Amino acid sequence: MSQLQARFFTENKKYAIDDVPFSIPAASEVADLSNVINKLLEARIADHKHVEFDFLVRGQFLRSSLASHMDTENISTEEVVEIEYVQKFTAPQPEECIMHDDWISSVEADSEWILTGSYDKTARIWSLEGKAVMTMAGHTDVVKDVAWVKRDGLSSLLLTASLDQTVLLWEWNSEQNKVKARHCCRGHAGSVDTIVVDPSRTKFCSGSWDKMLKIWSAVPTEEEDEVEEPNRPRKKQKTEQLGLTRTPLMTLSGHNEAVSAVLWTDAEELCSASWDHTIRLWDVETGEQKSMLTGSKVFNCISYSPLCRRLASGSTDRHVRLWDPRSKDGSLVLLSLTSHTGWVTAVRWSPSNQHQLVSGSFDNIVKLWDIRSCKAPLYDLAAHEDRVLCADWTDSGLILSGGADNKLYTYRYSAYVSDAGA
Amino acid sequence: EDLSGFSRICSPQRGKLDKTAGTSSIEIMDVELGYSLQPVSLIALLPHAHFLLHSLSPSSCLAMCSQDIRNTVGNIPMEWYKDYPHIGYDLDGKKIFKPIRTKDELDEFLDKMENPDYWRTVHNKMTGTDLRLSDEQVDLVHRLQQGKFGDVNFNEYEPAIDFFSSEVMIHPVTNRPEDKRSFIPSLIEKEKVGKLVHAIKMGWIKPRRPKETAPKYYDLWAQEDLNTVLGRHKMHIPAPKMRLPGHEESYNPPPEYLLTEEEKLAWEQQDPEDRRVSFLPQKYSCLRAVPAFSRFIHERFERCLDLYLCPRQRKMRVNVNPEDLIPKLPKPKDLQPFPTTQSLVYRGHTSLVRSISVSPSGQWLVSGSDDCTVRFWEVSTARCLKTVEVSGAVKSVAWSPNPAVCLVAISYGETIVLLNPGLGDKFICSATDQLISSYEEPEESKEQSVQWTIAEGSDHEHGQRLILKHPKAVRQVTWHGKGDYLACVMPDDNSSLQVVIHQVSKRRTQNPFRKSKGMVQCVSFHPIRPYFFVATQRYVRVYNLIKQELTKKLMANCKWISSMAVHPGGDNVICGSYDCRLAWFDLDLSTKPYKMLRHHKKALRGVAYHKHYPLFASGSDDGSVIVCHGMVYNDLLQNPLIVPVKVLKGHTITHDLGVLDVAFHPSQPWVFSSGADGTVRLFT
C-alpha cells in the first residue's frame, strides 16, 4: 500500500482548497502534507506565503506517518480519508522571567498586571513587563492563593489567602500605588489553600485544609462583622490585625479531606476538588451538594472551560484528566493526558481556545496540550529548574508559570490568528 | 471324745482343703471315712497326713496335729514359740519343754545318709520330737496314697441292693398317701404371689429383658460393601514373580557361566547375603547325573519369607504441578491503592535523618536528623516551614496523635523536648500553649527520675515547651493513641530503668518495670487496649498496664529486633530485625510469627502500618522500602493476607545505611521514608 485517497478541508476560508480527493503517499508525514497544501495554495493564490499546517484525522492530530496513524486509530484505508488541516500552532515565546524571593505559590494575571503569592508571606503585583509594582505584606504565614476581584478605573480589589487561616481583601490604587487591607476574612480552621471569585465579582469562595468551603462577600464595606468568638484570646490582637474582620456568608461542608481547589462553573454553581479523591458540585443558592465525581487519587487542581464545558483535573499521579461535570452516568473521565512524570499541580484551560490547556507539574515542566492530540502535548515549556506550583493563562494569550525555583516565567502564546475565534 | 473333738476341729477345715488341689481333698475324704471306722489307726495316721499334705498351709497341718491332746496351745502357728524353751502347755497347765535338739545341718545330713529309717522319720511340730513311723503306718500311708481304704479288711465292693434304680417297680418304696395340704392352695404362696403381682403392677419388677439372641455363627462378610471388595481386589498387589532360570541354573551351562577357581574362592568367602547368585553353577554331562537339590526346602522357605515380609503397600504417586503448590496470591494490580512512585523529595537535612513522623491531619511532616535539627515540612509541596535546632543528634520524633493538641516529642541525647510547632489550626496551637502553661504543681511533689522543666527564652520562642531530662540517652519516644502518655526507651543492657512512661498532663514519670529482661529496642502502645509492647533483642513482650502483668511473649525468631509496629486493629504486630527479616505476628494465633518475610537484602531499620489502608512498609539498609498489602480480616477464621506489592527505591546508600525510618500518611496511601542520604522521600 503506497497511496491513499485523501480529501483536505479546513474551516479557515483563507486557506481553503478544492474539495477533491487526492492520492497521496501513505508514508507521508506532516511536513509532506504541509508541502502539498502549500503547493495547492500557491497554485490558487498568487501571493501565498509558506504556512506550516497541522493535520487532523478524525479529530486527532497527525503525529506520525499517515499510514501508521491510521493503523493505530483503526481507520480503513479503503475509503477516502477526510483530513482537516489547520495552521500550525506556533510555539509559546518566552517573554519574562520574574525573580521572587521565595517559592511562588500562586499567580493570577489580568490584561495589565500580574498578581503573585509567595512563600515569603507576601503577595506582589508586577507589570506585564516584569517590573515590581507593589508588595503586600500582611499575612503572618505563607500566601497560598491570590485572586483579582475587580478593577474600577485605577483602584483594584484583590484577594490573598494564606496558611495563617485568613483571606485578606486588599484595595490597590494603581495611580498612587497604595495598597490597603480592607477586610480580613476569618473563619477557617486550617490553611486557606484556594480562593476564587464568582463571575459577578461580588462574592468569592475559599477552600481550606479544614475540609470546608466558605463563601464570602467581596464587596468592601466600612462595617465590621460581629465575630462570635467567646473566650478566645484573639480579641486583644484584633486591633493589630489588618482590615476589618469579615465572616463567611455560607459554609459548605461535605468533603472528608482538605479542599485543594475550587472554582465557579457558572454564577450559581461551585465546583471543588479535594484530597478525598472527589470533585463535588455545589448549588450556591441552597448550599447543597449537587453531584460528585469520584477519582482514585488526590486532586491538586481543577480548571473549567466554559467553551467546551469540560473540567480538567490534575492529581497526585502524572495524569491530567478531563471530566464532564454534567454527565450522570458512564465513565466520568473523558480523557487522560499522560506525559508528565510527577504530580500535576496546576492546570488551566485556555480562555479562548476550547481545545487547549496548560498544565504544570512537579517534574519541572509546563506542558501545553491540545485535547485533539491526547498522546503527546503540543509543547513542553521546560524553563523551570524546580517544581512548578502554579500556572495561569490570560485572555490576552499570556501563559504564566511559577515554581519552587522562585521564578515566574511568562510566555506569549499567539494562537494562529485564523483559528482564534473558533 | 476323741472323735467329736476331731470332727469339731476338722470340719471347718474341710472347706479350706477343698479349695486346694483335688488330690488332697480326696485324701481328706479318705481320712473322714477312715476315722469312722478305725479311730485308733487314725491317731497314727495323722502325722502321715501332715507328711502328705506338707504342701498345705501350716495351720491346716496343725489342725490335723491338734489331735495331740498333750499340748493345749491350740491351732496356732508354732513359730510363736520359736524363741521360747517350751512349746506349749499340757492339760495341767504345765509347760511342755522342747526336747533338746542338738542336731545341726551336718548331723541332719549325716543322719539322712546313714540312718536307714530316715525316710520314715517325721518331725512332730507339736511336740518337737521326731517320730519314726511303724511298718503299719507306712503301709497305711501307701494305701492312702494309692487311693485305697485305710482298713485292709474293708471291702468296698460288698453286694448291695439298689433301692433307687432306673426300673419302675410295681410297688413303691413307700405307700404313704399324698398329704392333704398338697391339694390346698398355699396361703403363704398366695401372699407371696400377691406381693409379686403388686410389685409388677407398680412397676417395681420389670420383666426380664429378652435375651438378645445373637447367632453364634454368622457371615463375617455379609455386611461388606461390594465396592470395598472390588476396591480390595483392585488394590491387590500380585506377588512379584520369580526370575525364570537362565543359563546359570542350567545343568549344563555354557562354559562362560562356570566360575573359575578364584571366583569360586571369592564366592565362598563372600557373605551369603552379598553373593550375586546363591549357588555355584555346575556342569553335568547329562540330566541324569544331576543330584537332588539339597537347598530346595531352604529356598522355598526363603521365598515364602520374602513374600510374607515384603511390605505390601501401594504408594500413591501424586502428579503435582509445582506451580499449583504456590499459594494463589492476588495480583498487586488488584490491591491498589498503594504507593508506586517517588513523588517528592524533602531536601534540607545535611546528615542522616533518623526519624520522621506525620501530623494527625496529614498536612505536616516532622523529621529529626543527626545534623542536630528538626525540620517541619509541608507534605504537599516539600516546603520546609520550620527548622528547630537542638543540641544533639535527634534520635526520635513523634507527633502527638491527639488532634486537639499540637505537640511534637523530640528526643536527643538524654533529653526529650515537647515542642509546639505552631502549625495547623491557630486555635489548637494556642490552646496547647494554654494547656501547658495552666499546669499547676501538685502539693506534694514526688522525687522523680526525670526532670520536667519548662522551656524559657529563645527555646520557648522556637516552640519548645517542656524539657525532660533523663538519666540516660533516649533512643525512642512514642505516644499513646490518646496523646497523653509518652513512652521512651533508654536502652541499657542490665538496668531496670530502660523504659519510662510520662504523663504529660500531670507531668509525672513512671517506671513500669522493676526488672531488666534484656536490652529494650523499642516500645509501643496498643492502639485500643491498655497493652504495652516491649521489644527486646529477640522477644516482644506484651504487658497489660492495668493488671500490671505479662500477657504474652512473642518469639521473633530473629537475632536482633530493630523496629516494631502495631496494627491499628491491635491484634497484629510486625517486627523488623537487623538480620533482614520481617516477622508478622498474629496475637490471636500464636506467639510465633505468622509469617516471616525475607525480602530485604540488608538489615531492616523501620516498619510501619497504615492507619486505614491494609498496607505496611519496611525500610532497609539496602536503600529500598518494600510496601506490602497486609489485609486483616474481621473474621477470626481468616488469616491475614500478606502480599508484597512494591519495592520503592530512591534513597542512596550512605555509609552502608539506607532507609532509616518509614511512616505512612494518615489518610492517603502514601509512604514517607527517611534515609541516611539526608533526604525524606514521599512515595505515592
mmCIF file of C-alpha atoms in Angstrom, chain A residues 102-103 119-120 140-142 144 163-165 188-191 193 209 229 232-234 257 275-277 296-298 300 316 341 343 345 362 387 389, chain B residues 336-337 341-346 361-364 378-385 422-427 430 434 613 665 667-670 682 684:
data_model
loop_
_atom_site.group_PDB
_atom_site.id
_atom_site.type_symbol
_atom_site.label_atom_id
_atom_site.label_comp_id
_atom_site.label_asym_id
_atom_site.label_seq_id
_atom_site.Cartn_x
_atom_site.Cartn_y
_atom_site.Cartn_z
ATOM 1 C CA ASP A 102 10.831 32.642 47.654
ATOM 2 C CA TRP A 103 8.687 29.970 46.092
ATOM 3 C CA TYR A 119 6.105 31.648 50.336
ATOM 4 C CA ASP A 120 7.817 34.722 51.754
ATOM 5 C CA THR A 140 1.726 36.002 59.085
ATOM 6 C CA ASP A 141 2.327 32.909 57.048
ATOM 7 C CA VAL A 142 2.818 31.645 53.549
ATOM 8 C CA LYS A 144 -1.251 30.199 49.272
ATOM 9 C CA LEU A 163 -1.612 29.445 55.595
ATOM 10 C CA ASP A 164 -2.437 31.651 58.588
ATOM 11 C CA GLN A 165 -6.100 30.723 58.043
ATOM 12 C CA HIS A 188 -11.271 28.820 58.540
ATOM 13 C CA ALA A 189 -9.587 26.459 60.930
ATOM 14 C CA GLY A 190 -6.859 25.450 58.558
ATOM 15 C CA SER A 191 -4.678 26.912 55.924
ATOM 16 C CA ASP A 193 -5.410 26.855 50.031
ATOM 17 C CA TRP A 209 -7.404 22.356 54.740
ATOM 18 C CA GLU A 229 -15.692 34.002 69.342
ATOM 19 C CA ARG A 232 -10.859 33.450 72.565
ATOM 20 C CA PRO A 233 -7.677 35.269 73.391
ATOM 21 C CA ARG A 234 -7.785 36.819 69.926
ATOM 22 C CA GLU A 257 -10.310 15.755 53.402
ATOM 23 C CA TRP A 275 -7.820 15.301 48.862
ATOM 24 C CA ASP A 276 -10.642 12.841 49.492
ATOM 25 C CA HIS A 277 -10.454 11.891 45.795
ATOM 26 C CA SER A 296 -8.820 7.461 42.554
ATOM 27 C CA LYS A 297 -6.177 9.954 43.528
ATOM 28 C CA VAL A 298 -5.853 13.158 45.438
ATOM 29 C CA ASN A 300 -4.424 19.026 43.305
ATOM 30 C CA THR A 316 -1.090 13.263 42.555
ATOM 31 C CA THR A 341 6.268 12.310 35.308
ATOM 32 C CA TRP A 343 2.265 15.276 40.390
ATOM 33 C CA THR A 345 -0.092 20.801 40.442
ATOM 34 C CA PHE A 362 6.428 18.582 39.926
ATOM 35 C CA ARG A 387 8.775 22.085 40.777
ATOM 36 C CA LEU A 389 3.484 25.165 41.608
ATOM 37 C CA GLN B 336 -4.417 -0.809 44.737
ATOM 38 C CA PRO B 337 -4.083 1.768 46.055
ATOM 39 C CA THR B 341 6.391 6.072 42.559
ATOM 40 C CA GLN B 342 8.536 8.591 44.251
ATOM 41 C CA SER B 343 6.753 11.913 44.176
ATOM 42 C CA LEU B 344 8.555 14.326 46.389
ATOM 43 C CA VAL B 345 11.940 14.658 47.974
ATOM 44 C CA TYR B 346 12.237 16.725 51.104
ATOM 45 C CA SER B 361 -4.060 15.849 59.933
ATOM 46 C CA GLY B 362 -1.583 14.711 57.307
ATOM 47 C CA GLN B 363 -0.559 18.235 56.448
ATOM 48 C CA TRP B 364 2.813 18.326 58.128
ATOM 49 C CA GLU B 378 4.536 20.824 54.293
ATOM 50 C CA VAL B 379 3.656 17.412 52.920
ATOM 51 C CA SER B 380 2.065 18.556 49.690
ATOM 52 C CA THR B 381 4.879 20.800 48.487
ATOM 53 C CA ALA B 382 8.002 19.536 50.301
ATOM 54 C CA ARG B 383 8.435 23.002 51.732
ATOM 55 C CA CYS B 384 10.462 23.237 54.906
ATOM 56 C CA LEU B 385 8.403 25.602 57.012
ATOM 57 C CA GLY B 422 2.660 26.252 65.731
ATOM 58 C CA LEU B 423 1.461 24.599 62.582
ATOM 59 C CA GLY B 424 -2.112 23.837 61.730
ATOM 60 C CA ASP B 425 -5.080 25.448 63.392
ATOM 61 C CA LYS B 426 -4.014 28.538 65.292
ATOM 62 C CA PHE B 427 -6.613 27.930 67.953
ATOM 63 C CA SER B 430 -2.721 28.470 71.326
ATOM 64 C CA GLN B 434 -2.505 27.404 77.340
ATOM 65 C CA TYR B 613 -5.415 1.112 54.224
ATOM 66 C CA HIS B 665 0.400 9.340 55.621
ATOM 67 C CA SER B 667 -5.251 9.430 55.236
ATOM 68 C CA GLN B 668 -3.658 8.784 51.864
ATOM 69 C CA PRO B 669 -1.912 5.611 50.711
ATOM 70 C CA TRP B 670 1.416 7.379 50.745
ATOM 71 C CA LEU B 682 7.384 10.615 49.657
ATOM 72 C CA THR B 684 2.614 7.850 46.193
#
